[in-house]
Amino acid sequence: MTEKKAFVPKDETVTRQLSEYGDDETVTDRVNTNLGRLLEADHLARLNINTQADAVVYLRGPVQSQEQAQQIEQCVKETEGVKDVVNELNIVPGFKV
């Protein structure tokens, strides 16, 4: 008996994005690498970093100040493959790593 394969149309946009920027996991890995140069490992481990469709990176977790939140966001924006950043970091006065 021959197994039938479903036809899946090729989406050139998706193919181009994947080849140009890598997949979401690759973008997240690049972000983590760059943030590892900025933050201590314990702090980085407390952040929730997710890359969604179209290379949009979501940032969640505690930070010490608005300045630190902006530094993190800027670092992520400068990461290869990131198209946009949604900064949902929480400023927690007195937060210590």
Short mmCIF file of C-alpha atoms in Angstrom, two decimals:
data_model
loop_
_atom_site.label_atom_id
_atom_site.label_comp_id
_atom_site.label_asym_id
_atom_site.label_seq_id
_atom_site.Cartn_x
_atom_site.Cartn_y
_atom_site.Cartn_z
CA MET A 1 0.00 0.00 0.00
CA THR A 2 1.38 3.40 -0.99
CA GLU A 3 1.35 6.16 1.59
CA LYS A 4 -0.11 9.44 0.35
CA LYS A 5 1.69 12.63 1.19
CA ALA A 6 -0.24 15.81 1.83
CA PHE A 7 0.47 18.73 -0.44
CA VAL A 8 1.81 21.70 1.46
CA PRO A 9 2.27 24.84 -0.64
CA LYS A 10 5.65 26.44 -0.34
CA ASP A 11 5.49 29.83 1.34
CA GLU A 12 8.38 31.84 -0.08
CA THR A 13 8.10 34.50 2.64
CA VAL A 14 8.54 31.97 5.43
CA THR A 15 11.38 30.25 3.60
CA ARG A 16 13.16 33.55 3.04
CA GLN A 17 12.73 34.59 6.69
CA LEU A 18 14.03 31.28 7.98
CA SER A 19 17.06 31.33 5.73
CA GLU A 20 17.81 35.00 6.36
CA TYR A 21 17.34 35.14 10.13
CA GLY A 22 17.17 31.56 11.35
CA ASP A 23 14.25 30.11 13.24
CA ASP A 24 12.75 31.47 16.46
CA GLU A 25 14.97 29.24 18.58
CA THR A 26 18.09 30.55 16.85
CA VAL A 27 17.02 34.15 17.43
CA THR A 28 16.33 33.39 21.12
CA ASP A 29 19.76 31.78 21.43
CA ARG A 30 21.42 34.88 19.93
CA VAL A 31 19.48 37.12 22.33
CA ASN A 32 20.55 34.99 25.32
CA THR A 33 24.18 35.11 24.19
CA ASN A 34 24.13 38.90 23.85
CA LEU A 35 22.32 39.40 27.15
CA GLY A 36 24.85 37.09 28.80
CA ARG A 37 27.47 39.76 28.09
CA LEU A 38 25.32 42.40 29.81
CA LEU A 39 23.76 40.55 32.76
CA GLU A 40 24.92 38.18 35.44
CA ALA A 41 23.93 34.56 34.84
CA ASP A 42 21.55 34.48 37.82
CA HIS A 43 19.66 37.49 36.50
CA LEU A 44 19.51 36.15 32.95
CA ALA A 45 18.04 32.91 34.31
CA ARG A 46 15.16 34.89 35.87
CA LEU A 47 14.16 36.50 32.59
CA ASN A 48 11.61 34.93 30.28
CA ILE A 49 12.71 35.50 26.70
CA ASN A 50 10.52 34.21 23.88
CA THR A 51 10.70 34.77 20.15
CA GLN A 52 7.40 34.63 18.31
CA ALA A 53 6.51 34.70 14.62
CA ASP A 54 8.31 37.26 12.50
CA ALA A 55 11.27 37.45 14.94
CA VAL A 56 9.41 39.45 17.61
CA VAL A 57 11.12 38.98 20.99
CA TYR A 58 9.09 39.21 24.20
CA LEU A 59 10.91 40.13 27.42
CA ARG A 60 9.41 39.37 30.83
CA GLY A 61 10.86 39.30 34.33
CA PRO A 62 12.24 41.52 37.09
CA VAL A 63 14.75 44.33 36.63
CA GLN A 64 16.25 46.85 39.06
CA SER A 65 15.38 50.06 37.21
CA GLN A 66 13.93 51.65 34.09
CA GLU A 67 17.51 52.24 32.93
CA GLN A 68 18.28 48.52 33.17
CA ALA A 69 15.07 47.66 31.29
CA GLN A 70 16.09 50.05 28.51
CA GLN A 71 19.63 48.60 28.36
CA ILE A 72 18.22 45.08 28.03
CA GLU A 73 15.74 46.16 25.36
CA GLN A 74 18.46 47.95 23.37
CA CYS A 75 20.77 44.93 23.57
CA VAL A 76 17.98 42.71 22.23
CA LYS A 77 17.12 45.16 19.43
CA GLU A 78 20.75 45.06 18.29
CA THR A 79 20.75 41.27 18.08
CA GLU A 80 20.95 39.83 14.57
CA GLY A 81 17.59 38.56 13.36
CA VAL A 82 15.42 40.49 15.83
CA LYS A 83 12.76 42.57 14.07
CA ASP A 84 10.91 43.93 17.10
CA VAL A 85 10.93 43.78 20.90
CA VAL A 86 7.98 43.74 23.28
CA ASN A 87 9.33 44.91 26.63
CA GLU A 88 7.19 43.57 29.47
CA LEU A 89 9.97 43.72 32.07
CA ASN A 90 8.86 44.58 35.61
CA ILE A 91 10.74 47.19 37.59
CA VAL A 92 11.18 45.86 41.14
CA PRO A 93 12.77 48.43 43.45
CA GLY A 94 15.46 46.77 45.53
CA PHE A 95 15.66 43.73 43.22
CA LYS A 96 18.96 41.95 43.80
CA VAL A 97 20.46 39.17 41.77
#
